[in-house]
Amino acid sequence: QFRMNTSGNIVLTGGNVGIGTVSPTSDLDVYGASTPKITVRSGNGTSASIKLQRVAENDTSTDFEIKNDGGELKIIGDNTSQNEYQTLKITTTTHTFFTNNAEKMRITSGGCVGIGNNTPQRNLSVFK
């Protein structure tokens, strides 16, 4: 069923939604003959994200969020015991990897890799 509730929200109960397909195979199935894309846009230009949740907001199951945060691509893990811990941050000049919200590895645009070192000057720089 397809209806609009009193708040103005469009509600679909049962079935799948297809964009570009008449035979959707999942809850939301987007099909394009060549290079399909989905756009999520921020009205004020600060950030936009897609959140992947297992159960409900702020439950004890880990959620993940793919976020454009002011031009930085971030993958964030989030639950009630670890609120918005970054796992990956990508900018135009670095790829940074985190564990337990602490930077553990960085790859620079010059190809230098730092493990335990956030300012690597050589191809591979490892600090204990």
JSON list of C-alpha atoms in Angstrom, two decimals:
[
{"chain": "A", "resi": 1, "resn": "GLN", "atom": "CA", "xyz": [0.00, 0.00, 0.00]},
{"chain": "A", "resi": 2, "resn": "PHE", "atom": "CA", "xyz": [1.06, 3.52, -0.77]},
{"chain": "A", "resi": 3, "resn": "ARG", "atom": "CA", "xyz": [-0.37, 6.38, 1.29]},
{"chain": "A", "resi": 4, "resn": "MET", "atom": "CA", "xyz": [0.38, 9.80, 2.74]},
{"chain": "A", "resi": 5, "resn": "ASN", "atom": "CA", "xyz": [-0.05, 10.15, 6.50]},
{"chain": "A", "resi": 6, "resn": "THR", "atom": "CA", "xyz": [-1.30, 13.24, 8.37]},
{"chain": "A", "resi": 7, "resn": "SER", "atom": "CA", "xyz": [2.30, 14.50, 8.78]},
{"chain": "A", "resi": 8, "resn": "GLY", "atom": "CA", "xyz": [2.75, 14.55, 5.01]},
{"chain": "A", "resi": 9, "resn": "ASN", "atom": "CA", "xyz": [5.06, 11.52, 4.98]},
{"chain": "A", "resi": 10, "resn": "ILE", "atom": "CA", "xyz": [4.68, 9.02, 2.17]},
{"chain": "A", "resi": 11, "resn": "VAL", "atom": "CA", "xyz": [4.38, 5.49, 3.55]},
{"chain": "A", "resi": 12, "resn": "LEU", "atom": "CA", "xyz": [4.79, 2.24, 1.64]},
{"chain": "A", "resi": 13, "resn": "THR", "atom": "CA", "xyz": [3.74, -0.89, 3.51]},
{"chain": "A", "resi": 14, "resn": "GLY", "atom": "CA", "xyz": [4.73, -4.21, 2.02]},
{"chain": "A", "resi": 15, "resn": "GLY", "atom": "CA", "xyz": [6.63, -4.85, -1.19]},
{"chain": "A", "resi": 16, "resn": "ASN", "atom": "CA", "xyz": [9.81, -3.37, -2.59]},
{"chain": "A", "resi": 17, "resn": "VAL", "atom": "CA", "xyz": [10.51, 0.02, -4.18]},
{"chain": "A", "resi": 18, "resn": "GLY", "atom": "CA", "xyz": [12.12, 0.11, -7.60]},
{"chain": "A", "resi": 19, "resn": "ILE", "atom": "CA", "xyz": [13.75, 3.10, -9.28]},
{"chain": "A", "resi": 20, "resn": "GLY", "atom": "CA", "xyz": [14.56, 2.36, -12.91]},
{"chain": "A", "resi": 21, "resn": "THR", "atom": "CA", "xyz": [13.23, -1.18, -12.58]},
{"chain": "A", "resi": 22, "resn": "VAL", "atom": "CA", "xyz": [9.76, -2.73, -12.58]},
{"chain": "A", "resi": 23, "resn": "SER", "atom": "CA", "xyz": [11.03, -5.83, -10.74]},
{"chain": "A", "resi": 24, "resn": "PRO", "atom": "CA", "xyz": [12.77, -4.63, -7.54]},
{"chain": "A", "resi": 25, "resn": "THR", "atom": "CA", "xyz": [14.52, -7.46, -5.68]},
{"chain": "A", "resi": 26, "resn": "SER", "atom": "CA", "xyz": [15.22, -5.64, -2.39]},
{"chain": "A", "resi": 27, "resn": "ASP", "atom": "CA", "xyz": [13.59, -3.03, -0.16]},
{"chain": "A", "resi": 28, "resn": "LEU", "atom": "CA", "xyz": [15.07, -0.30, -2.38]},
{"chain": "A", "resi": 29, "resn": "ASP", "atom": "CA", "xyz": [16.40, -1.37, -5.76]},
{"chain": "A", "resi": 30, "resn": "VAL", "atom": "CA", "xyz": [18.01, 1.35, -7.92]},
{"chain": "A", "resi": 31, "resn": "TYR", "atom": "CA", "xyz": [18.85, 0.33, -11.47]},
{"chain": "A", "resi": 32, "resn": "GLY", "atom": "CA", "xyz": [20.57, 2.31, -14.19]},
{"chain": "A", "resi": 33, "resn": "ALA", "atom": "CA", "xyz": [21.72, 1.07, -17.58]},
{"chain": "A", "resi": 34, "resn": "SER", "atom": "CA", "xyz": [25.03, 2.88, -17.17]},
{"chain": "A", "resi": 35, "resn": "THR", "atom": "CA", "xyz": [26.64, 4.21, -13.98]},
{"chain": "A", "resi": 36, "resn": "PRO", "atom": "CA", "xyz": [23.63, 4.61, -11.66]},
{"chain": "A", "resi": 37, "resn": "LYS", "atom": "CA", "xyz": [24.07, 6.74, -8.58]},
{"chain": "A", "resi": 38, "resn": "ILE", "atom": "CA", "xyz": [22.18, 7.86, -5.52]},
{"chain": "A", "resi": 39, "resn": "THR", "atom": "CA", "xyz": [22.64, 11.42, -4.28]},
{"chain": "A", "resi": 40, "resn": "VAL", "atom": "CA", "xyz": [22.28, 12.42, -0.64]},
{"chain": "A", "resi": 41, "resn": "ARG", "atom": "CA", "xyz": [22.64, 16.19, -0.34]},
{"chain": "A", "resi": 42, "resn": "SER", "atom": "CA", "xyz": [22.92, 18.50, 2.67]},
{"chain": "A", "resi": 43, "resn": "GLY", "atom": "CA", "xyz": [20.76, 21.62, 2.50]},
{"chain": "A", "resi": 44, "resn": "ASN", "atom": "CA", "xyz": [23.34, 23.72, 4.34]},
{"chain": "A", "resi": 45, "resn": "GLY", "atom": "CA", "xyz": [26.39, 22.11, 2.69]},
{"chain": "A", "resi": 46, "resn": "THR", "atom": "CA", "xyz": [28.05, 20.84, 5.87]},
{"chain": "A", "resi": 47, "resn": "SER", "atom": "CA", "xyz": [27.73, 17.04, 5.73]},
{"chain": "A", "resi": 48, "resn": "ALA", "atom": "CA", "xyz": [25.63, 14.18, 4.40]},
{"chain": "A", "resi": 49, "resn": "SER", "atom": "CA", "xyz": [25.66, 10.51, 5.30]},
{"chain": "A", "resi": 50, "resn": "ILE", "atom": "CA", "xyz": [24.21, 7.06, 4.83]},
{"chain": "A", "resi": 51, "resn": "LYS", "atom": "CA", "xyz": [23.74, 5.06, 8.03]},
{"chain": "A", "resi": 52, "resn": "LEU", "atom": "CA", "xyz": [23.65, 1.26, 8.15]},
{"chain": "A", "resi": 53, "resn": "GLN", "atom": "CA", "xyz": [21.85, 0.13, 11.30]},
{"chain": "A", "resi": 54, "resn": "ARG", "atom": "CA", "xyz": [21.35, -3.39, 12.61]},
{"chain": "A", "resi": 55, "resn": "VAL", "atom": "CA", "xyz": [18.41, -2.73, 14.94]},
{"chain": "A", "resi": 56, "resn": "ALA", "atom": "CA", "xyz": [17.48, 0.75, 16.15]},
{"chain": "A", "resi": 57, "resn": "GLU", "atom": "CA", "xyz": [19.19, 4.09, 16.77]},
{"chain": "A", "resi": 58, "resn": "ASN", "atom": "CA", "xyz": [21.51, 3.93, 19.83]},
{"chain": "A", "resi": 59, "resn": "ASP", "atom": "CA", "xyz": [21.10, 0.21, 20.47]},
{"chain": "A", "resi": 60, "resn": "THR", "atom": "CA", "xyz": [24.03, -1.93, 21.56]},
{"chain": "A", "resi": 61, "resn": "SER", "atom": "CA", "xyz": [24.59, -3.30, 18.06]},
{"chain": "A", "resi": 62, "resn": "THR", "atom": "CA", "xyz": [27.25, -1.55, 16.04]},
{"chain": "A", "resi": 63, "resn": "ASP", "atom": "CA", "xyz": [26.03, 0.83, 13.34]},
{"chain": "A", "resi": 64, "resn": "PHE", "atom": "CA", "xyz": [28.17, 2.13, 10.52]},
{"chain": "A", "resi": 65, "resn": "GLU", "atom": "CA", "xyz": [27.94, 5.47, 8.78]},
{"chain": "A", "resi": 66, "resn": "ILE", "atom": "CA", "xyz": [29.45, 6.58, 5.48]},
{"chain": "A", "resi": 67, "resn": "LYS", "atom": "CA", "xyz": [29.75, 10.33, 5.75]},
{"chain": "A", "resi": 68, "resn": "ASN", "atom": "CA", "xyz": [30.92, 13.31, 3.72]},
{"chain": "A", "resi": 69, "resn": "ASP", "atom": "CA", "xyz": [31.99, 15.56, 6.59]},
{"chain": "A", "resi": 70, "resn": "GLY", "atom": "CA", "xyz": [33.04, 18.93, 5.18]},
{"chain": "A", "resi": 71, "resn": "GLY", "atom": "CA", "xyz": [34.75, 17.32, 2.18]},
{"chain": "A", "resi": 72, "resn": "GLU", "atom": "CA", "xyz": [36.32, 14.44, 4.12]},
{"chain": "A", "resi": 73, "resn": "LEU", "atom": "CA", "xyz": [34.99, 10.95, 3.47]},
{"chain": "A", "resi": 74, "resn": "LYS", "atom": "CA", "xyz": [34.63, 9.12, 6.78]},
{"chain": "A", "resi": 75, "resn": "ILE", "atom": "CA", "xyz": [33.51, 5.65, 7.75]},
{"chain": "A", "resi": 76, "resn": "ILE", "atom": "CA", "xyz": [32.32, 5.73, 11.32]},
{"chain": "A", "resi": 77, "resn": "GLY", "atom": "CA", "xyz": [31.36, 2.95, 13.73]},
{"chain": "A", "resi": 78, "resn": "ASP", "atom": "CA", "xyz": [28.75, 3.98, 16.29]},
{"chain": "A", "resi": 79, "resn": "ASN", "atom": "CA", "xyz": [27.00, 2.37, 19.24]},
{"chain": "A", "resi": 80, "resn": "THR", "atom": "CA", "xyz": [26.17, 3.30, 22.82]},
{"chain": "A", "resi": 81, "resn": "SER", "atom": "CA", "xyz": [29.59, 2.29, 24.17]},
{"chain": "A", "resi": 82, "resn": "GLN", "atom": "CA", "xyz": [31.68, 3.83, 21.34]},
{"chain": "A", "resi": 83, "resn": "ASN", "atom": "CA", "xyz": [29.96, 6.91, 20.04]},
{"chain": "A", "resi": 84, "resn": "GLU", "atom": "CA", "xyz": [31.05, 7.83, 16.50]},
{"chain": "A", "resi": 85, "resn": "TYR", "atom": "CA", "xyz": [34.46, 6.19, 16.36]},
{"chain": "A", "resi": 86, "resn": "GLN", "atom": "CA", "xyz": [36.17, 6.83, 13.04]},
{"chain": "A", "resi": 87, "resn": "THR", "atom": "CA", "xyz": [37.52, 3.78, 11.26]},
{"chain": "A", "resi": 88, "resn": "LEU", "atom": "CA", "xyz": [38.62, 5.50, 8.03]},
{"chain": "A", "resi": 89, "resn": "LYS", "atom": "CA", "xyz": [39.08, 9.10, 6.86]},
{"chain": "A", "resi": 90, "resn": "ILE", "atom": "CA", "xyz": [39.91, 9.97, 3.25]},
{"chain": "A", "resi": 91, "resn": "THR", "atom": "CA", "xyz": [40.91, 13.44, 2.06]},
{"chain": "A", "resi": 92, "resn": "THR", "atom": "CA", "xyz": [42.52, 14.54, -1.19]},
{"chain": "A", "resi": 93, "resn": "THR", "atom": "CA", "xyz": [45.97, 14.21, 0.43]},
{"chain": "A", "resi": 94, "resn": "THR", "atom": "CA", "xyz": [45.74, 11.34, 2.96]},
{"chain": "A", "resi": 95, "resn": "HIS", "atom": "CA", "xyz": [44.01, 8.08, 3.80]},
{"chain": "A", "resi": 96, "resn": "THR", "atom": "CA", "xyz": [43.94, 7.60, 7.57]},
{"chain": "A", "resi": 97, "resn": "PHE", "atom": "CA", "xyz": [42.98, 4.38, 9.37]},
{"chain": "A", "resi": 98, "resn": "PHE", "atom": "CA", "xyz": [41.77, 4.31, 12.98]},
{"chain": "A", "resi": 99, "resn": "THR", "atom": "CA", "xyz": [41.29, 1.65, 15.65]},
{"chain": "A", "resi": 100, "resn": "ASN", "atom": "CA", "xyz": [39.39, 2.50, 18.83]},
{"chain": "A", "resi": 101, "resn": "ASN", "atom": "CA", "xyz": [39.22, 6.13, 17.61]},
{"chain": "A", "resi": 102, "resn": "ALA", "atom": "CA", "xyz": [43.03, 6.46, 17.52]},
{"chain": "A", "resi": 103, "resn": "GLU", "atom": "CA", "xyz": [45.01, 6.88, 14.30]},
{"chain": "A", "resi": 104, "resn": "LYS", "atom": "CA", "xyz": [47.02, 3.74, 13.55]},
{"chain": "A", "resi": 105, "resn": "MET", "atom": "CA", "xyz": [48.08, 4.15, 9.89]},
{"chain": "A", "resi": 106, "resn": "ARG", "atom": "CA", "xyz": [48.31, 6.93, 7.31]},
{"chain": "A", "resi": 107, "resn": "ILE", "atom": "CA", "xyz": [49.02, 6.91, 3.58]},
{"chain": "A", "resi": 108, "resn": "THR", "atom": "CA", "xyz": [50.04, 10.28, 2.13]},
{"chain": "A", "resi": 109, "resn": "SER", "atom": "CA", "xyz": [49.53, 11.57, -1.41]},
{"chain": "A", "resi": 110, "resn": "GLY", "atom": "CA", "xyz": [53.29, 11.14, -1.92]},
{"chain": "A", "resi": 111, "resn": "GLY", "atom": "CA", "xyz": [52.97, 7.39, -1.29]},
{"chain": "A", "resi": 112, "resn": "CYS", "atom": "CA", "xyz": [54.50, 7.39, 2.19]},
{"chain": "A", "resi": 113, "resn": "VAL", "atom": "CA", "xyz": [52.96, 4.95, 4.66]},
{"chain": "A", "resi": 114, "resn": "GLY", "atom": "CA", "xyz": [53.12, 5.60, 8.37]},
{"chain": "A", "resi": 115, "resn": "ILE", "atom": "CA", "xyz": [52.17, 2.95, 10.90]},
{"chain": "A", "resi": 116, "resn": "GLY", "atom": "CA", "xyz": [52.11, 4.53, 14.34]},
{"chain": "A", "resi": 117, "resn": "ASN", "atom": "CA", "xyz": [53.47, 7.67, 12.67]},
{"chain": "A", "resi": 118, "resn": "ASN", "atom": "CA", "xyz": [51.15, 10.38, 11.36]},
{"chain": "A", "resi": 119, "resn": "THR", "atom": "CA", "xyz": [53.91, 12.28, 9.49]},
{"chain": "A", "resi": 120, "resn": "PRO", "atom": "CA", "xyz": [55.72, 9.61, 7.45]},
{"chain": "A", "resi": 121, "resn": "GLN", "atom": "CA", "xyz": [58.64, 10.92, 5.38]},
{"chain": "A", "resi": 122, "resn": "ARG", "atom": "CA", "xyz": [59.70, 7.59, 3.81]},
{"chain": "A", "resi": 123, "resn": "ASN", "atom": "CA", "xyz": [57.92, 4.92, 1.77]},
{"chain": "A", "resi": 124, "resn": "LEU", "atom": "CA", "xyz": [57.30, 2.96, 4.97]},
{"chain": "A", "resi": 125, "resn": "SER", "atom": "CA", "xyz": [57.71, 4.36, 8.46]},
{"chain": "A", "resi": 126, "resn": "VAL", "atom": "CA", "xyz": [56.83, 2.16, 11.45]},
{"chain": "A", "resi": 127, "resn": "PHE", "atom": "CA", "xyz": [56.86, 3.34, 15.08]},
{"chain": "A", "resi": 128, "resn": "LYS", "atom": "CA", "xyz": [56.15, 1.14, 18.06]}
]
